[in-house]
Short mmCIF file of C-alpha atoms in Angstrom, two decimals:
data_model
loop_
_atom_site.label_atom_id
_atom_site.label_comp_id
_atom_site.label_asym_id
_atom_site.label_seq_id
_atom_site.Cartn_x
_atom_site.Cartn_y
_atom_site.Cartn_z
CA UNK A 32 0.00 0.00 0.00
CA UNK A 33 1.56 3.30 -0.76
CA UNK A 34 1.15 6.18 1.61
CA UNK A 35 -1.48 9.14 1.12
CA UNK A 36 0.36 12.20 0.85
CA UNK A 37 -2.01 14.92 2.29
CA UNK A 38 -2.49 17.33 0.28
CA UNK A 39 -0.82 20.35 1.81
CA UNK A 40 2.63 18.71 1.08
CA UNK A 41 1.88 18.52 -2.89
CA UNK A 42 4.32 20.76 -5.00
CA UNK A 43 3.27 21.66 -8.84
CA UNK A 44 6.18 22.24 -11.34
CA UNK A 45 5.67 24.56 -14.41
CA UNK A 46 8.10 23.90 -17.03
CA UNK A 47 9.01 27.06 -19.41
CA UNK A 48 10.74 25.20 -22.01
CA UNK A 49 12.53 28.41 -23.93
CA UNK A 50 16.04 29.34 -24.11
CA UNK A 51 18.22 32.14 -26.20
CA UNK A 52 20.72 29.82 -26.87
CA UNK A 53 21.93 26.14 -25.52
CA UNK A 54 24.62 26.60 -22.76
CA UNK A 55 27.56 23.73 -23.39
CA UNK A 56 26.86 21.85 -20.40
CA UNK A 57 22.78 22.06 -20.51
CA UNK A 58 20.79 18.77 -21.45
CA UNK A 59 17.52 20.21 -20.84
CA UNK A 60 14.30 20.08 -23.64
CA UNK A 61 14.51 23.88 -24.59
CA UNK A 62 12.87 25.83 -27.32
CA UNK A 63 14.31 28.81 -29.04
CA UNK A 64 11.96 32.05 -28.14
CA UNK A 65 9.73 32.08 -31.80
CA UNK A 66 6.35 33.53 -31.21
CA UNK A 67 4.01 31.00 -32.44
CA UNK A 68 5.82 28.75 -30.09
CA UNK A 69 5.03 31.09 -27.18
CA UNK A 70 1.65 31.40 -28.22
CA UNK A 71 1.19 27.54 -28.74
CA UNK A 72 2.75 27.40 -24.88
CA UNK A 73 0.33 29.76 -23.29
CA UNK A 74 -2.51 27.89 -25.05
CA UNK A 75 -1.00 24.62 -23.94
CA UNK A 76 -0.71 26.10 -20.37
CA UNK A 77 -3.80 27.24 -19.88
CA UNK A 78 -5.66 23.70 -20.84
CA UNK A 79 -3.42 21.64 -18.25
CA UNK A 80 -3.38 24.23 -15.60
CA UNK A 81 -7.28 24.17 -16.24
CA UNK A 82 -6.78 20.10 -16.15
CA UNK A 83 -5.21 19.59 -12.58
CA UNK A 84 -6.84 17.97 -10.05
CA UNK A 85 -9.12 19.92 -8.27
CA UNK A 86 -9.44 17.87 -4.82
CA UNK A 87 -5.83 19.16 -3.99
CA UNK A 88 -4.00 21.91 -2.49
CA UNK A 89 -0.43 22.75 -3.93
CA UNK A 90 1.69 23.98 -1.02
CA UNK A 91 4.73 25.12 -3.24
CA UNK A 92 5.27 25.92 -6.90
CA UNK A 93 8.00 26.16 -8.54
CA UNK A 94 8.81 27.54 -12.28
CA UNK A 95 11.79 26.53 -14.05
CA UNK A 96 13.12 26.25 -17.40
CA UNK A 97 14.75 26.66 -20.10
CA UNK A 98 14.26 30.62 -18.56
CA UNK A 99 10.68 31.30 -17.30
CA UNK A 100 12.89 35.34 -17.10
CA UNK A 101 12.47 35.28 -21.15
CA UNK A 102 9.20 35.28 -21.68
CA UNK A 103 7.86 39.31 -21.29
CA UNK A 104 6.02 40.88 -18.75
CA UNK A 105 2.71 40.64 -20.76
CA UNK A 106 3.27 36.50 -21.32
CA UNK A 107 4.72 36.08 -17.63
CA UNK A 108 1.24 37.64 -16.84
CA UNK A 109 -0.60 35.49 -18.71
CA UNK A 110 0.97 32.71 -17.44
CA UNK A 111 0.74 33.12 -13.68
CA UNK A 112 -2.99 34.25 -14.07
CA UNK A 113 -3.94 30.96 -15.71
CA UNK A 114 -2.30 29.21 -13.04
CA UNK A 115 -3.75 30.88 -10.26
CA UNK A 116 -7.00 30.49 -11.81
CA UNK A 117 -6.90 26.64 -11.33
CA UNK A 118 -5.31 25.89 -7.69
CA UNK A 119 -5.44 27.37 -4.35
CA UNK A 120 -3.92 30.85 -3.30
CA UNK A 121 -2.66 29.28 -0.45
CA UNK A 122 0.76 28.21 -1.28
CA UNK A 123 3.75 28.64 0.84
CA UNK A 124 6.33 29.26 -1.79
CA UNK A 125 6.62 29.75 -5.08
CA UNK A 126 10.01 30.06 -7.12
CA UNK A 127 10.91 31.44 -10.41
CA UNK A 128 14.66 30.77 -11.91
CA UNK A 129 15.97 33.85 -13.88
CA UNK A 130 18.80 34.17 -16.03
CA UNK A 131 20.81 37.73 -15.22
CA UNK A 132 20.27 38.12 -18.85
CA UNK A 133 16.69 38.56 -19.03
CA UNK A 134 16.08 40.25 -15.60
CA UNK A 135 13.85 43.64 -16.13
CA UNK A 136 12.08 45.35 -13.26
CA UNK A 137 8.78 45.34 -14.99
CA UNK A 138 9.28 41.19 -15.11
CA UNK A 139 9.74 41.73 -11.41
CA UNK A 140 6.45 43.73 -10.24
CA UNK A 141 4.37 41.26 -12.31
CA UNK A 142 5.59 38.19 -10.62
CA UNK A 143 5.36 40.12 -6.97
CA UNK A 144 1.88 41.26 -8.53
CA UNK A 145 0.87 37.25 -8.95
CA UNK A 146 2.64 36.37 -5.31
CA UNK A 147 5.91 35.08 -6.12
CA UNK A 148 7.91 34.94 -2.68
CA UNK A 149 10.92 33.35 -4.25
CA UNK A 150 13.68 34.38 -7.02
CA UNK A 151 16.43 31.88 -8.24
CA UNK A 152 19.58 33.76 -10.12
CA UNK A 153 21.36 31.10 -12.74
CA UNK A 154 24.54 32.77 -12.16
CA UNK A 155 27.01 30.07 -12.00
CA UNK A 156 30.16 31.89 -11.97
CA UNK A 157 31.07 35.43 -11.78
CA UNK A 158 34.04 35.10 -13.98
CA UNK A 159 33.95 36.36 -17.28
CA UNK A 160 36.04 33.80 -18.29
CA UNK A 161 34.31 30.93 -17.13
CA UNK A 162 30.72 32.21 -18.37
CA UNK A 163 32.27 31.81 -21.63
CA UNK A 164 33.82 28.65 -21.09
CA UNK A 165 29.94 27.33 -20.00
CA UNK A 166 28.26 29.32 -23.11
CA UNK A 167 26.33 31.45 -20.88
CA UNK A 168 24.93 34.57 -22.50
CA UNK A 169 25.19 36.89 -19.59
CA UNK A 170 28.51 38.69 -18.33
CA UNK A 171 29.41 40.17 -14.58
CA UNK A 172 28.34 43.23 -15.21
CA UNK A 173 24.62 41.93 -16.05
CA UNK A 174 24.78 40.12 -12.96
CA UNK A 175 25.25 42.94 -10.80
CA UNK A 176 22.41 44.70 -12.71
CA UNK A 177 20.11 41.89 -12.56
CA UNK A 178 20.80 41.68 -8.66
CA UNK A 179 20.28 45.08 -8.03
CA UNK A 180 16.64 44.83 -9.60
CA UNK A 181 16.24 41.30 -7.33
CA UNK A 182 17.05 43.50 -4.54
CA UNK A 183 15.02 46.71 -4.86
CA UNK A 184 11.98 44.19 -5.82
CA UNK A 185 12.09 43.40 -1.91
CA UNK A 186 11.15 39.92 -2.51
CA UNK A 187 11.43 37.81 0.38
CA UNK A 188 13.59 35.12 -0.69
CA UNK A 189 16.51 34.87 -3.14
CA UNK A 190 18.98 31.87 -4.59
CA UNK A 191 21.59 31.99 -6.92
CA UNK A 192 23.20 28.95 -8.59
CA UNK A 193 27.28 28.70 -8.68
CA UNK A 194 28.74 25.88 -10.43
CA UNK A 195 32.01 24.58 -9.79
CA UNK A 196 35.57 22.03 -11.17
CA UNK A 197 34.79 23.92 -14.72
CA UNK A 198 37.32 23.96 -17.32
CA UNK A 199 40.66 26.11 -16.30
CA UNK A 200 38.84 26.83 -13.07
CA UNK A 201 41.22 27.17 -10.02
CA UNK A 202 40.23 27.02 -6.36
CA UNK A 203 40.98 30.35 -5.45
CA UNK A 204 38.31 31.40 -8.49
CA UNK A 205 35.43 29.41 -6.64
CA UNK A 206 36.02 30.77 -3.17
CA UNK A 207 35.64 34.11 -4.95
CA UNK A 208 32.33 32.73 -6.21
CA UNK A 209 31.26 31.95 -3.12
CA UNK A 210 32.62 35.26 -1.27
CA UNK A 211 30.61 37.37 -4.14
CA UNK A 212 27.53 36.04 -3.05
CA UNK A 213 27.47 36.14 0.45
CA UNK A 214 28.64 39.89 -0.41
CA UNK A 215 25.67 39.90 -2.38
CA UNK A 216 23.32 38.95 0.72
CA UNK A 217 21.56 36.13 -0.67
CA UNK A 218 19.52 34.32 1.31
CA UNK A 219 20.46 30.50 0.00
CA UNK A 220 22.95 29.13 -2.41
CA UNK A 221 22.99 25.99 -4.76
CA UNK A 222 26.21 24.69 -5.92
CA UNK A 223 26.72 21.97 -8.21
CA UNK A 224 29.68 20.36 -9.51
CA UNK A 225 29.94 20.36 -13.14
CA UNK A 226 28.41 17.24 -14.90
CA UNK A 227 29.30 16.11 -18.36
CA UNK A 228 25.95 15.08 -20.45
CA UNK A 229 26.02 13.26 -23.43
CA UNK A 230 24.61 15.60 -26.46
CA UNK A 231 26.41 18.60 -25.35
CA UNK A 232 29.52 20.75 -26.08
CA UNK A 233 31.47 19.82 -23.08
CA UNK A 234 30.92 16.39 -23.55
CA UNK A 235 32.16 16.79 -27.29
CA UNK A 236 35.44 18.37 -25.40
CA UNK A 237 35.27 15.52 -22.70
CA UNK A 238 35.37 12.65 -25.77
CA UNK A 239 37.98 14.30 -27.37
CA UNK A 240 40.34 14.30 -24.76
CA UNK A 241 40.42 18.38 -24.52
CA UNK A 242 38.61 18.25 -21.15
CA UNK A 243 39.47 15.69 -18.51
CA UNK A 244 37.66 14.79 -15.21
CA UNK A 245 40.16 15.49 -11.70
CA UNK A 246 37.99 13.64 -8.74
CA UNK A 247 40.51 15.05 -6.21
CA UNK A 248 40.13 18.82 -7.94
CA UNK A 249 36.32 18.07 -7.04
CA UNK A 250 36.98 16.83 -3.54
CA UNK A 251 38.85 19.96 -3.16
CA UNK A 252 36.54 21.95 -4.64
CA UNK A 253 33.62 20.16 -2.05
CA UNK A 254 35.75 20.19 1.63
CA UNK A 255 36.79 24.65 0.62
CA UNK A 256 33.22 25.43 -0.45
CA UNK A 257 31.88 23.49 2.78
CA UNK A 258 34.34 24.96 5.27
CA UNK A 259 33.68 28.86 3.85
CA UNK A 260 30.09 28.38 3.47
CA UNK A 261 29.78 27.46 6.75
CA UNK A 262 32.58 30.27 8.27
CA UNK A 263 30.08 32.85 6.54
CA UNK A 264 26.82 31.96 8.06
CA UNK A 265 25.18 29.23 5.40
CA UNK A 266 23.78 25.97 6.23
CA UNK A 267 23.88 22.87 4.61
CA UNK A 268 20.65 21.22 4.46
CA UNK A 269 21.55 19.12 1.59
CA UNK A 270 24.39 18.27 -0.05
CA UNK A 271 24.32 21.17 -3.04
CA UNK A 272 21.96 23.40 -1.08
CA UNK A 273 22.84 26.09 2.08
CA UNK A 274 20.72 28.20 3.42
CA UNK A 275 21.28 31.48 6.04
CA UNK A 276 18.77 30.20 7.99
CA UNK A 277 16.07 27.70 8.39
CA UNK A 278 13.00 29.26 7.06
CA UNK A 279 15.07 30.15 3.75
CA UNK A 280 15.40 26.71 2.78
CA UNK A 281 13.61 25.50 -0.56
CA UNK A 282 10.06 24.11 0.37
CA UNK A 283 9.54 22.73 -3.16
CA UNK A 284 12.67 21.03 -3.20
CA UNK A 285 12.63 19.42 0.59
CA UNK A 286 8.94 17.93 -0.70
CA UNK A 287 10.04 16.70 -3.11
CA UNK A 288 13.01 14.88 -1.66
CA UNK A 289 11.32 13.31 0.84
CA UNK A 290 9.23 11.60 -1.68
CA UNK A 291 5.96 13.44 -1.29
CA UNK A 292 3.98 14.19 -4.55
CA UNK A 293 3.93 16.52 -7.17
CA UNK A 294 2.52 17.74 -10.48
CA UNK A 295 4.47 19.28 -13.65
CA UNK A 296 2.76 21.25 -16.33
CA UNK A 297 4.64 22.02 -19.74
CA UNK A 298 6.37 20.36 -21.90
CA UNK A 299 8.94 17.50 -20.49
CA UNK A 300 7.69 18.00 -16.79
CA UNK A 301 7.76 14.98 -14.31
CA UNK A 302 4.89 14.53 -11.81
CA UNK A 303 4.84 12.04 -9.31
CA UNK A 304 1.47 11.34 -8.33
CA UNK A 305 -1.28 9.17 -7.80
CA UNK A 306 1.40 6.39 -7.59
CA UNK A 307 2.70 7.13 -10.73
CA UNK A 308 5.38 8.72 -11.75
CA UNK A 309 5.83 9.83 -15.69
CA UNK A 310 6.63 12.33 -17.65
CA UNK A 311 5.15 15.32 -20.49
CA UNK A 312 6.66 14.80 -24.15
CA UNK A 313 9.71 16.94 -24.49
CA UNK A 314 8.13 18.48 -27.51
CA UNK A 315 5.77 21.08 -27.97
CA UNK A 316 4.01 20.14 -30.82
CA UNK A 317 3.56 16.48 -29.34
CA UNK A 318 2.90 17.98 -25.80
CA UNK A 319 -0.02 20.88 -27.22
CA UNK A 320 -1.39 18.26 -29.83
CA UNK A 321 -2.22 15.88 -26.75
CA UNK A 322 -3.90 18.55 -24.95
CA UNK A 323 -6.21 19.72 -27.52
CA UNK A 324 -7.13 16.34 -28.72
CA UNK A 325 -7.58 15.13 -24.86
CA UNK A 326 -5.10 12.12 -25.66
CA UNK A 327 -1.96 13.24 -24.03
CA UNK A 328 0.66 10.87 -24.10
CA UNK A 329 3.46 10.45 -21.45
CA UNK A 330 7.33 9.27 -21.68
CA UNK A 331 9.12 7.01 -18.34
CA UNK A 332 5.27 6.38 -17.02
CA UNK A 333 6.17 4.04 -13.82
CA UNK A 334 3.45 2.65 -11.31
CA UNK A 335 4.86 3.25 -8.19
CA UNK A 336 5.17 0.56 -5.05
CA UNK A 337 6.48 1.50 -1.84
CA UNK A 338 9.67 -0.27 -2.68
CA UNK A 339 10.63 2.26 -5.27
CA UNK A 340 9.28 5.08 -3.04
CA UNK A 341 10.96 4.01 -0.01
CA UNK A 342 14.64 3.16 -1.85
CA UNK A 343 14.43 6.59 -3.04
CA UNK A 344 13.44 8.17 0.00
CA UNK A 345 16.63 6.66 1.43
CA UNK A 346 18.66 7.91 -1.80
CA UNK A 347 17.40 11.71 -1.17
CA UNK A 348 16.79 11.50 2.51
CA UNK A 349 20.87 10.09 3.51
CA UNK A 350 21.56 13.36 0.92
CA UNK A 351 19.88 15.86 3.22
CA UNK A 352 21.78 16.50 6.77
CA UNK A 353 18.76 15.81 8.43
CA UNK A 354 19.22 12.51 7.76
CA UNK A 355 16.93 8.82 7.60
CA UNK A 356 15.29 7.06 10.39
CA UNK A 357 15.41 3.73 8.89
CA UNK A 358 12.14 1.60 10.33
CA UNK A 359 10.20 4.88 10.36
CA UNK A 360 10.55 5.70 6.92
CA UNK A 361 9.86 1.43 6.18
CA UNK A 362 6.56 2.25 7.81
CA UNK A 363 5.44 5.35 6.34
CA UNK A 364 5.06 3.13 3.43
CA UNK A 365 3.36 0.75 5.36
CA UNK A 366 5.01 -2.64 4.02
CA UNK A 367 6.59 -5.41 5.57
CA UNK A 368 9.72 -6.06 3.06
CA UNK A 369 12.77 -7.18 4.99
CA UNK A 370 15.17 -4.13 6.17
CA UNK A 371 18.19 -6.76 7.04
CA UNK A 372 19.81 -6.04 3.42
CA UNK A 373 19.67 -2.54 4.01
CA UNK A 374 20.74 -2.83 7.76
CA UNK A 375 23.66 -5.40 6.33
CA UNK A 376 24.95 -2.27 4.22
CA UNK A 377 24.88 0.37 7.13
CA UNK A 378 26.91 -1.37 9.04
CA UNK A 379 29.62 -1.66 6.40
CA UNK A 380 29.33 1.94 5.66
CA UNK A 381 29.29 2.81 9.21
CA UNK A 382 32.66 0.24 9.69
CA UNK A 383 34.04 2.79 6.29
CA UNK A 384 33.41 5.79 8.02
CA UNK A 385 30.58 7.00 5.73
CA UNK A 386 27.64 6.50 8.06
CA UNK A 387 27.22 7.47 11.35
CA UNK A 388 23.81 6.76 13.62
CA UNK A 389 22.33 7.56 16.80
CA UNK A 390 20.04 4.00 16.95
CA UNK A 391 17.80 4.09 13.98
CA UNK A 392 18.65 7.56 12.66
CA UNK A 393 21.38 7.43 10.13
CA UNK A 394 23.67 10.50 8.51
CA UNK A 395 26.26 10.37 6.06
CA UNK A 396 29.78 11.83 7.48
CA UNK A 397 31.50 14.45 5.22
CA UNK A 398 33.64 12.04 3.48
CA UNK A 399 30.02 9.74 3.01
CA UNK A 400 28.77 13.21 1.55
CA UNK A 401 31.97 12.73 -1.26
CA UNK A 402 30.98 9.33 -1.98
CA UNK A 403 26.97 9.64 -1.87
CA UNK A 404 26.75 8.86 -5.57
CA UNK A 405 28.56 5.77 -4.88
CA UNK A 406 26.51 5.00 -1.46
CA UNK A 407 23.55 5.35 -3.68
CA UNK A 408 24.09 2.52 -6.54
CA UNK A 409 25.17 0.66 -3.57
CA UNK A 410 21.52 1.04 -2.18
CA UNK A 411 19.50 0.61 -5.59
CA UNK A 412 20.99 -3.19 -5.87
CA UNK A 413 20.40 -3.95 -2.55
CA UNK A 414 16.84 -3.28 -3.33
CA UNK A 415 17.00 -5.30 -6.80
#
């Protein structure tokens, strides 16, 4: 039997699929910016917001792209009014990512307008140099403007993404990062270590031999950002995520890792609901024909057990510094499987110096933190 999430702990994701231009490390289903393809969006938008379920309440909400920031104040309008039109008002949080780019104060005072609480910056670096390297449109100097309208907006929450082990990029360039935006006053920070997906520049450069992967540069890159996030005031909640203080932690992303439920709307979205989890076409014609016609087809549709849900609570849950309690979480999901090849595991990772527990609630140590990725395909075939 798989658990009941109440309602109040349902997120909804809106996908905004368009893009200027495709940054070298991005994987994402984007759209270039053409009007017709707007238009077909809005239209889209406005027949699946009109579609969701109407015996829930979405506590969070989160837009993200592509950049939601491109569209204009007029279509951002649009947009947020359809929405609204089909769910509660009473949401917690809601999020929009921006790209420095595209930041305009009129953007700004439409999305306050609607109730946006939240604004996430796609910065990830303030070198000039290394936006290049990444294929980002935006320079240093945009950032700084696009801040300054974040900041006289007086919205109540703020992230901005860094990125870090890019191409050429030395240590003493990330702590700078990481400096500039606690100069900057931000309120959380996500920082992600640069991934190589297939179908995109840098993996061209990583096949090629011009690029090369340095695990210890990354470890290095991990223990300094750690240490100085933590001398200036952020805390870790999750592994990529640090916040100033509790109530400035992401809502839509803590739901979501702890395996509650959500809905996504656009093009390419995941939902994971009514214990299923699947996702939108990542095409807009195939994504709008499916609405119209009332046939809408999904990609990676999964029926959920509370196997799956519970393997990948532990996945998300030992990446969060909060931690697992191990038979608690067996019995949210109310089943009866056996925890002993789970339990088996724990110990050995406790023995590494990976795991550490206070009876049944476990947390990874810093140097289980490194190795998470590793902890984690560990876990998936003990479940198999």
């Amino acid at each position: 039997m798989i658990e009941r999430i109440e309602s109040k702990e349902t997120g909804l994701y809106c996908h905004i699929p368009f893009c200027a231009s495709t940054c070298d490390f991005c994987a994402f289903y984007q759209e270039k910016p053409r009007r017709t393809d707007l238009d077909t969006y809005l239209d889209g938008m406005d027949i699946e917001f009109a579609n969701l379920p109407k015996d829930r309440s979405f506590s969070t909400i989160f837009w993200g792209g592509g950049t939601p920031s491109l569209l204009s104040a007029k279509d951002l309008k649009r947009l947020g009014e359809s929405m609204l039109r089909s769910i509660n008002s009473d949401f917690e949080e809601w999020t929009v990512e921006m790209a420095p780019s595209t930041v305009k104060a009129d953007k700004l005072s439409v999305l306050l307008d609607l109730g946006v609480t939240r604004f996430s910056l796609g910065v990830q670096s303030f070198n000039a140099h290394h936006l290049e390297q990444l294929g980002r449109l935006h320079n240093p100097s945009q950032i700084d403007t696009a801040w300054e309208h974040i900041q006289a907006s007086r919205v109540g929450e703020t992230n901005i993404d860094l990125m870090f082990a890019l191409p050429h990029q030395s240590i003493e360039d990330w702590l700078a990062d990481i400096e500039k935006v606690d100069q900057l006053k931000s309120t959380h920070v996500s920082t992600y270590c640069l991934t190589f997906e297939e179908d995109t520049a840098l993996y061209l450069k990583l096949a090629q031999g011009t690029l090369k992967i340095d695990t210890e540069k990354e470890r290095a890159f991990y223990l300094k950002a750690w240490d100085l996030l933590k001398e200036l005031g952020f805390q870790q909640y999750e592994i990529s995520n640090f916040a100033r203080n509790p109530s400035s932690r992401c809502r839509h992303n803590l739901n979501t890792w702890r395996m509650h439920e959500w809905v996504g709307c656009g093009p390419s979205s995941a939902s994971q609901f009514n214990g299923r989890r699947y996702r939108n076409p990542s095409s807009l014609e195939q994504w709008s024909n499916g609405l119209k016609t009332g046939e809408q087809l999904y990609e990676d549709s999964v029926s959920l057990d509370s196997q799956i849900l519970f393997v990948d609570s532990l996945l998300f849950g030992l990446r969060m510094n909060e931690g697992i309690h191990l038979d608690a979480l067996r019995r949210r999901f109310s089943e009866t499987f056996s925890l002993k090849p789970y339990r088996v595991l724990f110990e050995k990772f406790i023995a590494a110096g990976y795991l550490k527990n206070q009876g049944d609630h476990f947390t990874l140590t810093r140097e289980g933190q490194l190795r998470c990725d590793a902890i984690g395909s560990e876990l998936i075939k003990a479940s198999s």
